[in-house]
Amino acid sequence: MQAHLAATDLACRRGERVLFRGVSLALGPGAACRIAGPNGIGKTSLIRILAGLLRPLAGTVERRGMVALLDDRHALDAQLPLGRALAFWARLDRADVGRQARRLGLAGLEDVPVRYLSTGQKKRAALARLAAQGAPVWLLDEPLNGLDAEGALLCEALVAEHCAEGGIAVVASHQVMAMPAPATLALADFALPGPAGSRQGETAA
Amino acid sequence: MRTIAALLRRDLARLLPGGRGGGMMLPLLFFLAVAMVYPFAVGPDAQLLAATGGGVIWVAALLAAILPLDRLLAGDVEQGLFDQWALRGISEELVIAVRLFAHWLGFGPFLMLAAVPASALVGIDGETLLLVELGLLAGTPGLAAIGILIASLTIGLRGSAALAGLLAIPLAVPLLVFGAGALSAPGEGGLALTGAISLLLVAIAPFAGGAAIRAAREE
């Protein structure tokens, strides 16, 4: 099955405010897309709409193939040792998370409770789960947050491999991330002019 | 099946007494503590104790069931586990049905076990104890379902622990009326009604809870 992710004419509202309107994208196998834009422009909301976790105000999303999501919530049990927290997901995904965890430099941390891990180590663990999951569509929300230079390189390598194998990657980030021939979607182009000026003063309800 | 087994294994490790979730022993100790304090408060009137003891066990069971509500579902929503499950095609309803079973297993059978020493403390006889045990068997699944319902409805609210208790108590009134009522009006009617209310609550809880979690996601 060929991976496919397409969105037509998406609009998103948070609280009383329409964040963006008219966002469309179409990604086929091996395609990468970077969603760029300043804080509060709606990058996370767009990722969650693409994942099907948030209903768009308007527009449709078409997905073919399983979707995997990486965001700032790592979904790992804080009180469990890392090895067992990852093993839970390995059982659900029928995947070998251990191999990816070693590759991401987590060898030797299996017995350390997740709550003692640093931000970057947790991010690496979430990346290991994502890589092991084997989903053709990757949605990454600020994947480089908390990662050191080596971790960022590993993350970029994972995305490059994923796309080389025919997967789709959508990365929302304000940081520059090396990706194979990415299309860039500047979300600011789709922001509504009216409320955008007063964006700093407002908080999403 | 594999999914259910994996979910159940995680839930049981967290929710069974002595599990890693921590503190699941507390509701049981709390239950016994209430039963222990009650004779001191009422005084050494054996007849009065025996007449009211069954009801006290029921109230203590209700309070013990309410104690763990704040960490039943909220943590998994905050940590993004429900999002990850949804992306894997694992429905909220399935997760909640498994959680409901694990939650009941975490306090129901142990409460029934603890009711034996508790019955000695409040001085009720063997016949009444049997009625209490049967009532708890019929009623605790309903208490667990109420707990799941309230826990899913209060997700994302500040200070939800106290609010959850406040919301759960009125919902538990029918269970208490028929469950504890079976003690003073012997016969199978009260127990059967307790079981019926329990079944209804258990059947509703996964769907209502799933809808509540999806609604909280849209915020």
Tab-separated table of C-alpha atoms in Angstrom:
chain	number	residue	atom	x	y	z
A	1	MET	CA	0.000	0.000	0.000
A	2	GLN	CA	1.370	3.374	-1.005
A	3	ALA	CA	1.475	5.989	1.672
A	4	HIS	CA	-0.525	9.082	0.940
A	5	LEU	CA	-1.432	12.189	2.881
A	6	ALA	CA	-3.504	14.973	1.402
A	7	ALA	CA	-5.278	17.944	2.894
A	8	THR	CA	-7.609	20.318	1.085
A	9	ASP	CA	-8.526	23.793	2.136
A	10	LEU	CA	-8.009	23.293	5.868
A	11	ALA	CA	-9.077	25.928	8.332
A	12	CYS	CA	-8.537	25.785	12.043
A	13	ARG	CA	-10.159	27.627	14.894
A	14	ARG	CA	-8.920	27.672	18.447
A	15	GLY	CA	-11.379	29.285	20.813
A	16	GLU	CA	-12.800	32.368	19.130
A	17	ARG	CA	-9.867	32.837	16.784
A	18	VAL	CA	-9.381	31.395	13.293
A	19	LEU	CA	-5.688	30.516	13.087
A	20	PHE	CA	-5.369	29.741	9.404
A	21	ARG	CA	-7.505	29.137	6.352
A	22	GLY	CA	-6.989	27.537	2.955
A	23	VAL	CA	-4.100	25.220	3.786
A	24	SER	CA	-3.708	22.415	1.258
A	25	LEU	CA	-0.999	19.854	0.789
A	26	ALA	CA	-0.554	16.563	-1.025
A	27	LEU	CA	2.274	14.196	-0.160
A	28	GLY	CA	3.086	10.944	-1.892
A	29	PRO	CA	5.585	8.208	-1.011
A	30	GLY	CA	8.973	9.538	0.009
A	31	ALA	CA	7.793	13.126	0.373
A	32	ALA	CA	8.826	15.365	3.239
A	33	CYS	CA	7.161	18.585	4.257
A	34	ARG	CA	8.251	21.187	6.757
A	35	ILE	CA	5.623	23.356	8.401
A	36	ALA	CA	7.281	26.598	9.351
A	37	GLY	CA	6.064	29.619	11.193
A	38	PRO	CA	6.418	31.607	14.397
A	39	ASN	CA	5.038	30.489	17.766
A	40	GLY	CA	1.273	30.467	18.013
A	41	ILE	CA	0.671	30.330	14.268
A	42	GLY	CA	-1.005	26.916	14.562
A	43	LYS	CA	1.715	24.400	13.683
A	44	THR	CA	0.716	21.987	16.428
A	45	SER	CA	-2.969	22.380	15.579
A	46	LEU	CA	-2.235	21.583	11.926
A	47	ILE	CA	-0.268	18.490	12.913
A	48	ARG	CA	-3.140	17.330	15.138
A	49	ILE	CA	-5.650	17.970	12.338
A	50	LEU	CA	-3.502	15.932	9.941
A	51	ALA	CA	-3.350	13.175	12.575
A	52	GLY	CA	-7.138	13.193	12.880
A	53	LEU	CA	-7.016	14.168	16.548
A	54	LEU	CA	-8.535	17.602	15.982
A	55	ARG	CA	-11.481	18.443	13.774
A	56	PRO	CA	-10.749	21.198	11.249
A	57	LEU	CA	-13.128	24.135	11.013
A	58	ALA	CA	-13.273	23.450	7.273
A	59	GLY	CA	-11.574	21.207	4.761
A	60	THR	CA	-10.758	17.539	4.585
A	61	VAL	CA	-7.793	15.297	5.274
A	62	GLU	CA	-7.180	12.107	3.360
A	63	ARG	CA	-4.851	9.501	4.835
A	64	ARG	CA	-3.654	6.218	3.468
A	65	GLY	CA	-1.430	4.206	5.724
A	66	MET	CA	-1.002	4.322	9.489
A	67	VAL	CA	-0.069	7.626	11.068
A	68	ALA	CA	2.564	7.974	13.780
A	69	LEU	CA	2.842	11.085	15.907
A	70	LEU	CA	5.755	12.517	17.861
A	71	ASP	CA	4.989	15.514	20.047
A	72	ASP	CA	6.073	16.903	23.385
A	73	ARG	CA	3.992	14.379	25.302
A	74	HIS	CA	5.950	11.188	25.264
A	75	ALA	CA	3.265	8.777	26.485
A	76	LEU	CA	5.804	6.841	28.555
A	77	ASP	CA	4.924	5.797	32.102
A	78	ALA	CA	7.014	8.054	34.321
A	79	GLN	CA	7.363	5.584	37.177
A	80	LEU	CA	8.381	2.609	35.023
A	81	PRO	CA	11.934	1.784	33.978
A	82	LEU	CA	12.527	2.915	30.397
A	83	GLY	CA	12.844	-0.655	29.119
A	84	ARG	CA	9.416	-1.623	30.427
A	85	ALA	CA	7.755	1.632	29.377
A	86	LEU	CA	8.968	1.033	25.822
A	87	ALA	CA	8.103	-2.666	25.990
A	88	PHE	CA	4.436	-1.745	26.484
A	89	TRP	CA	4.427	0.036	23.126
A	90	ALA	CA	6.515	-2.697	21.550
A	91	ARG	CA	3.775	-5.185	22.467
A	92	LEU	CA	1.059	-2.952	20.981
A	93	ASP	CA	3.058	-2.294	17.820
A	94	ARG	CA	4.585	-5.778	17.573
A	95	ALA	CA	7.859	-3.995	17.050
A	96	ASP	CA	11.457	-4.290	18.168
A	97	VAL	CA	11.844	-1.005	20.027
A	98	GLY	CA	15.044	-2.173	21.719
A	99	ARG	CA	17.088	-2.041	18.524
A	100	GLN	CA	15.995	1.538	17.802
A	101	ALA	CA	16.576	2.506	21.434
A	102	ARG	CA	20.184	1.282	21.233
A	103	ARG	CA	20.653	3.122	17.982
A	104	LEU	CA	19.416	6.328	19.609
A	105	GLY	CA	21.979	5.995	22.368
A	106	LEU	CA	19.669	4.718	25.090
A	107	ALA	CA	21.588	1.498	25.761
A	108	GLY	CA	22.210	1.089	29.467
A	109	LEU	CA	19.216	3.224	30.455
A	110	GLU	CA	16.668	0.362	30.366
A	111	ASP	CA	16.512	0.129	34.165
A	112	VAL	CA	16.287	3.862	34.825
A	113	PRO	CA	12.762	5.094	35.622
A	114	VAL	CA	11.478	7.425	32.923
A	115	ARG	CA	11.007	10.266	35.419
A	116	TYR	CA	14.784	10.370	36.033
A	117	LEU	CA	15.573	10.770	32.327
A	118	SER	CA	16.435	14.140	30.869
A	119	THR	CA	14.197	15.897	28.352
A	120	GLY	CA	16.468	14.862	25.518
A	121	GLN	CA	16.609	11.241	26.618
A	122	LYS	CA	12.805	11.091	26.779
A	123	LYS	CA	12.640	12.593	23.304
A	124	ARG	CA	15.080	9.956	22.088
A	125	ALA	CA	12.921	7.234	23.624
A	126	ALA	CA	9.832	8.621	21.874
A	127	LEU	CA	11.819	8.705	18.607
A	128	ALA	CA	12.793	5.070	19.129
A	129	ARG	CA	9.137	4.131	19.519
A	130	LEU	CA	8.226	6.132	16.431
A	131	ALA	CA	10.951	4.518	14.347
A	132	ALA	CA	10.027	1.019	15.513
A	133	GLN	CA	6.303	1.551	14.954
A	134	GLY	CA	6.675	1.119	11.217
A	135	ALA	CA	3.934	3.580	10.280
A	136	PRO	CA	4.250	4.999	6.746
A	137	VAL	CA	3.153	8.514	7.713
A	138	TRP	CA	5.181	10.406	10.319
A	139	LEU	CA	3.917	13.605	11.908
A	140	LEU	CA	6.611	15.275	13.979
A	141	ASP	CA	5.845	18.282	16.155
A	142	GLU	CA	9.046	20.097	17.131
A	143	PRO	CA	11.123	16.890	17.020
A	144	LEU	CA	14.391	18.688	17.781
A	145	ASN	CA	13.220	20.211	21.064
A	146	GLY	CA	15.473	19.016	23.850
A	147	LEU	CA	17.808	17.055	21.599
A	148	ASP	CA	21.540	17.761	21.601
A	149	ALA	CA	23.526	18.093	18.367
A	150	GLU	CA	24.113	14.352	18.129
A	151	GLY	CA	20.453	13.618	18.838
A	152	ALA	CA	19.377	16.093	16.174
A	153	LEU	CA	21.632	14.352	13.640
A	154	LEU	CA	20.148	10.985	14.593
A	155	CYS	CA	16.649	12.391	14.209
A	156	GLU	CA	17.483	13.819	10.784
A	157	ALA	CA	18.976	10.470	9.754
A	158	LEU	CA	15.819	8.646	10.856
A	159	VAL	CA	13.619	10.976	8.812
A	160	ALA	CA	15.901	10.646	5.768
A	161	GLU	CA	15.803	6.838	5.997
A	162	HIS	CA	12.053	6.855	6.476
A	163	CYS	CA	11.534	8.937	3.342
A	164	ALA	CA	14.040	6.848	1.372
A	165	GLU	CA	11.936	3.802	2.188
A	166	GLY	CA	8.845	5.470	0.745
A	167	GLY	CA	7.458	6.995	3.921
A	168	ILE	CA	5.971	10.437	4.375
A	169	ALA	CA	7.273	12.891	6.956
A	170	VAL	CA	5.635	16.126	8.033
A	171	VAL	CA	7.736	18.167	10.435
A	172	ALA	CA	6.430	21.207	12.249
A	173	SER	CA	9.321	23.190	13.595
A	174	HIS	CA	10.627	26.700	13.953
A	175	GLN	CA	14.128	25.257	13.897
A	176	VAL	CA	15.857	24.375	10.644
A	177	MET	CA	16.115	20.647	10.190
A	178	ALA	CA	17.988	18.938	7.386
A	179	MET	CA	15.488	16.877	5.420
A	180	PRO	CA	15.562	15.225	2.017
A	181	ALA	CA	14.141	17.713	-0.498
A	182	PRO	CA	11.445	19.103	1.747
A	183	ALA	CA	8.524	21.159	0.616
A	184	THR	CA	8.091	24.051	3.010
A	185	LEU	CA	4.684	25.209	4.085
A	186	ALA	CA	4.934	28.667	5.626
A	187	LEU	CA	1.874	28.761	7.814
A	188	ALA	CA	2.112	32.529	8.195
A	189	ASP	CA	0.938	32.836	4.561
A	190	PHE	CA	-2.393	31.343	5.541
A	191	ALA	CA	-2.951	33.232	8.777
A	192	LEU	CA	-5.889	35.562	8.802
A	193	PRO	CA	-4.758	39.180	8.642
A	194	GLY	CA	-7.215	40.594	11.178
A	195	PRO	CA	-6.492	38.789	14.424
A	196	ALA	CA	-2.882	38.051	13.497
A	197	GLY	CA	-1.786	41.544	14.489
A	198	SER	CA	-3.137	41.143	17.992
A	199	ARG	CA	-1.863	37.581	18.330
A	200	GLN	CA	0.595	38.273	21.113
A	201	GLY	CA	-2.051	39.671	23.386
A	202	GLU	CA	-4.426	36.777	23.019
A	203	THR	CA	-4.446	33.331	24.481
A	204	ALA	CA	-6.178	30.397	22.894
A	205	ALA	CA	-9.161	29.313	24.941
B	1	MET	CA	-6.789	-9.821	21.822
B	2	ARG	CA	-3.143	-8.929	21.897
B	3	THR	CA	-4.028	-5.278	22.371
B	4	ILE	CA	-6.418	-6.072	25.207
B	5	ALA	CA	-3.800	-8.257	26.894
B	6	ALA	CA	-1.167	-5.522	26.660
B	7	LEU	CA	-3.562	-2.874	27.989
B	8	LEU	CA	-4.795	-5.100	30.804
B	9	ARG	CA	-1.272	-5.997	31.827
B	10	ARG	CA	-0.310	-2.339	32.108
B	11	ASP	CA	-3.520	-1.408	33.945
B	12	LEU	CA	-3.229	-4.234	36.440
B	13	ALA	CA	0.398	-3.391	37.173
B	14	ARG	CA	-0.755	0.115	38.025
B	15	LEU	CA	-4.079	-0.511	39.731
B	16	LEU	CA	-3.722	-3.685	41.788
B	17	PRO	CA	-2.820	-3.127	45.452
B	18	GLY	CA	0.941	-2.952	45.779
B	19	GLY	CA	1.214	-2.132	42.081
B	20	ARG	CA	3.598	0.393	40.629
B	21	GLY	CA	0.976	3.095	40.457
B	22	GLY	CA	1.581	3.417	44.162
B	23	GLY	CA	-0.958	3.965	46.870
B	24	MET	CA	-3.533	1.450	45.680
B	25	MET	CA	-3.229	-0.179	49.091
B	26	LEU	CA	-4.602	3.008	50.611
B	27	PRO	CA	-8.297	2.561	49.745
B	28	LEU	CA	-8.272	-0.831	51.485
B	29	LEU	CA	-6.553	0.486	54.582
B	30	PHE	CA	-8.961	3.404	54.543
B	31	PHE	CA	-11.886	0.983	54.351
B	32	LEU	CA	-10.604	-0.988	57.353
B	33	ALA	CA	-9.854	2.201	59.259
B	34	VAL	CA	-13.449	3.399	58.872
B	35	ALA	CA	-14.749	0.029	60.073
B	36	MET	CA	-12.361	0.178	63.015
B	37	VAL	CA	-13.271	3.715	64.078
B	38	TYR	CA	-17.019	3.199	63.787
B	39	PRO	CA	-17.493	1.192	67.050
B	40	PHE	CA	-15.549	3.849	68.952
B	41	ALA	CA	-17.825	6.566	67.627
B	42	VAL	CA	-21.103	4.701	68.261
B	43	GLY	CA	-20.159	3.111	71.565
B	44	PRO	CA	-20.210	-0.473	72.782
B	45	ASP	CA	-23.908	-1.126	72.173
B	46	ALA	CA	-23.695	-4.525	70.431
B	47	GLN	CA	-27.275	-4.420	69.172
B	48	LEU	CA	-26.960	-0.980	67.623
B	49	LEU	CA	-23.635	-1.928	66.057
B	50	ALA	CA	-25.018	-5.110	64.542
B	51	ALA	CA	-28.057	-3.280	63.177
B	52	THR	CA	-26.054	-0.518	61.477
B	53	GLY	CA	-22.732	-2.260	60.769
B	54	GLY	CA	-23.684	-3.517	57.304
B	55	GLY	CA	-24.602	-0.030	56.183
B	56	VAL	CA	-21.316	1.362	57.466
B	57	ILE	CA	-19.413	-1.238	55.465
B	58	TRP	CA	-21.267	-0.038	52.372
B	59	VAL	CA	-20.478	3.629	53.026
B	60	ALA	CA	-16.836	2.733	53.665
B	61	ALA	CA	-16.775	0.771	50.396
B	62	LEU	CA	-18.150	3.767	48.497
B	63	LEU	CA	-15.527	6.090	49.983
B	64	ALA	CA	-12.755	3.595	49.268
B	65	ALA	CA	-13.899	3.370	45.639
B	66	ILE	CA	-13.763	7.159	45.263
B	67	LEU	CA	-10.207	7.576	46.592
B	68	PRO	CA	-8.233	6.567	43.464
B	69	LEU	CA	-10.398	8.432	40.934
B	70	ASP	CA	-8.059	11.338	40.239
B	71	ARG	CA	-5.337	9.127	38.800
B	72	LEU	CA	-7.586	6.702	36.963
B	73	LEU	CA	-7.586	8.404	33.546
B	74	ALA	CA	-6.313	11.975	33.762
B	75	GLY	CA	-2.613	11.043	33.706
B	76	ASP	CA	-2.952	9.014	30.525
B	77	VAL	CA	-4.717	11.876	28.775
B	78	GLU	CA	-2.119	14.436	29.891
B	79	GLN	CA	0.768	12.190	28.892
B	80	GLY	CA	-0.686	11.708	25.418
B	81	LEU	CA	-1.325	7.983	25.720
B	82	PHE	CA	-4.904	8.294	24.507
B	83	ASP	CA	-3.668	10.179	21.417
B	84	GLN	CA	-1.139	7.464	20.655
B	85	TRP	CA	-3.799	4.782	21.132
B	86	ALA	CA	-6.218	6.619	18.838
B	87	LEU	CA	-3.569	6.783	16.093
B	88	ARG	CA	-3.096	3.037	16.398
B	89	GLY	CA	-6.799	2.464	15.915
B	90	ILE	CA	-7.335	1.485	19.554
B	91	SER	CA	-10.636	3.056	20.508
B	92	GLU	CA	-11.176	5.003	23.719
B	93	GLU	CA	-14.086	2.678	24.459
B	94	LEU	CA	-11.828	-0.381	24.445
B	95	VAL	CA	-9.226	1.292	26.648
B	96	ILE	CA	-11.898	2.368	29.126
B	97	ALA	CA	-13.594	-1.039	29.186
B	98	VAL	CA	-10.236	-2.618	30.047
B	99	ARG	CA	-9.523	0.121	32.595
B	100	LEU	CA	-12.953	-0.421	34.174
B	101	PHE	CA	-12.240	-4.116	34.621
B	102	ALA	CA	-8.779	-3.441	36.063
B	103	HIS	CA	-10.149	-0.733	38.384
B	104	TRP	CA	-12.795	-3.116	39.701
B	105	LEU	CA	-10.249	-5.892	40.098
B	106	GLY	CA	-8.080	-3.416	41.986
B	107	PHE	CA	-10.601	-2.768	44.745
B	108	GLY	CA	-13.715	-4.996	44.418
B	109	PRO	CA	-12.377	-8.432	45.398
B	110	PHE	CA	-10.043	-6.947	48.010
B	111	LEU	CA	-12.885	-4.971	49.520
B	112	MET	CA	-14.929	-8.170	49.775
B	113	LEU	CA	-11.990	-9.819	51.482
B	114	ALA	CA	-11.534	-6.893	53.849
B	115	ALA	CA	-15.242	-6.972	54.665
B	116	VAL	CA	-14.629	-10.152	56.658
B	117	PRO	CA	-12.422	-8.551	59.339
B	118	ALA	CA	-14.518	-5.390	59.064
B	119	SER	CA	-17.661	-7.364	59.891
B	120	ALA	CA	-16.001	-8.594	63.072
B	121	LEU	CA	-15.092	-5.020	64.003
B	122	VAL	CA	-18.643	-3.722	63.613
B	123	GLY	CA	-20.101	-6.895	65.128
B	124	ILE	CA	-22.413	-8.246	62.441
B	125	ASP	CA	-23.221	-11.941	62.269
B	126	GLY	CA	-22.396	-14.459	59.564
B	127	GLU	CA	-25.763	-14.278	57.864
B	128	THR	CA	-25.596	-10.510	57.481
B	129	LEU	CA	-21.988	-10.791	56.334
B	130	LEU	CA	-23.095	-13.110	53.532
B	131	LEU	CA	-25.665	-10.516	52.437
B	132	VAL	CA	-23.026	-7.785	52.589
B	133	GLU	CA	-20.632	-9.892	50.501
B	134	LEU	CA	-23.291	-10.693	47.891
B	135	GLY	CA	-24.293	-7.044	47.812
B	136	LEU	CA	-20.678	-5.951	47.344
B	137	LEU	CA	-20.258	-8.506	44.552
B	138	ALA	CA	-23.306	-7.075	42.807
B	139	GLY	CA	-22.581	-3.435	43.626
B	140	THR	CA	-18.830	-2.879	43.310
B	141	PRO	CA	-18.798	-3.173	39.481
B	142	GLY	CA	-21.326	-0.353	39.473
B	143	LEU	CA	-19.173	1.701	41.851
B	144	ALA	CA	-16.189	1.106	39.538
B	145	ALA	CA	-18.244	2.211	36.522
B	146	ILE	CA	-19.352	5.391	38.310
B	147	GLY	CA	-15.704	6.038	39.136
B	148	ILE	CA	-14.662	5.655	35.494
B	149	LEU	CA	-17.515	7.910	34.332
B	150	ILE	CA	-16.649	10.670	36.768
B	151	ALA	CA	-12.916	10.351	36.118
B	152	SER	CA	-13.456	10.777	32.372
B	153	LEU	CA	-15.844	13.697	32.810
B	154	THR	CA	-13.500	15.637	35.096
B	155	ILE	CA	-10.433	15.296	32.842
B	156	GLY	CA	-8.652	18.592	32.487
B	157	LEU	CA	-10.404	20.230	35.406
B	158	ARG	CA	-8.375	21.737	38.200
B	159	GLY	CA	-8.915	20.273	41.633
B	160	SER	CA	-10.749	17.376	40.071
B	161	ALA	CA	-10.009	15.013	42.970
B	162	ALA	CA	-12.439	16.645	45.389
B	163	LEU	CA	-14.941	17.381	42.625
B	164	ALA	CA	-14.876	13.748	41.494
B	165	GLY	CA	-15.842	12.579	44.959
B	166	LEU	CA	-18.617	15.120	45.174
B	167	LEU	CA	-20.029	14.059	41.794
B	168	ALA	CA	-19.708	10.323	42.400
B	169	ILE	CA	-21.615	10.184	45.689
B	170	PRO	CA	-25.075	11.155	44.370
B	171	LEU	CA	-24.674	8.745	41.448
B	172	ALA	CA	-23.970	5.954	43.919
B	173	VAL	CA	-27.209	6.527	45.850
B	174	PRO	CA	-29.269	3.892	43.966
B	175	LEU	CA	-26.555	1.302	44.540
B	176	LEU	CA	-26.464	2.116	48.248
B	177	VAL	CA	-30.255	2.183	48.579
B	178	PHE	CA	-30.687	-1.306	47.162
B	179	GLY	CA	-27.341	-2.793	48.186
B	180	ALA	CA	-27.481	-1.749	51.820
B	181	GLY	CA	-31.278	-1.930	51.785
B	182	ALA	CA	-31.056	-5.659	51.110
B	183	LEU	CA	-29.652	-5.983	54.636
B	184	SER	CA	-32.742	-4.683	56.420
B	185	ALA	CA	-35.303	-6.127	53.997
B	186	PRO	CA	-34.051	-9.633	53.325
B	187	GLY	CA	-34.973	-11.260	50.051
B	188	GLU	CA	-33.410	-11.323	46.644
B	189	GLY	CA	-35.100	-8.190	45.315
B	190	GLY	CA	-32.553	-5.689	46.632
B	191	LEU	CA	-29.562	-7.693	45.493
B	192	ALA	CA	-31.068	-8.257	42.055
B	193	LEU	CA	-31.745	-4.530	41.653
B	194	THR	CA	-28.200	-3.712	42.793
B	195	GLY	CA	-26.889	-6.106	40.161
B	196	ALA	CA	-29.155	-4.608	37.511
B	197	ILE	CA	-27.996	-1.047	38.259
B	198	SER	CA	-24.406	-2.254	38.182
B	199	LEU	CA	-24.859	-3.916	34.798
B	200	LEU	CA	-26.438	-0.798	33.352
B	201	LEU	CA	-23.609	1.409	34.623
B	202	VAL	CA	-20.943	-1.011	33.382
B	203	ALA	CA	-22.591	-1.080	29.954
B	204	ILE	CA	-22.799	2.723	29.699
B	205	ALA	CA	-19.399	3.642	31.159
B	206	PRO	CA	-17.091	2.786	28.209
B	207	PHE	CA	-19.200	4.701	25.693
B	208	ALA	CA	-19.844	7.738	27.865
B	209	GLY	CA	-16.202	7.781	28.981
B	210	GLY	CA	-14.919	7.453	25.418
B	211	ALA	CA	-17.107	10.339	24.278
B	212	ALA	CA	-15.896	12.459	27.214
B	213	ILE	CA	-12.243	11.835	26.353
B	214	ARG	CA	-12.775	12.686	22.686
B	215	ALA	CA	-14.617	15.861	23.685
B	216	ALA	CA	-11.737	16.850	25.993
B	217	ARG	CA	-9.307	16.408	23.066
B	218	GLU	CA	-11.150	19.023	20.998
B	219	GLU	CA	-10.609	21.748	23.575
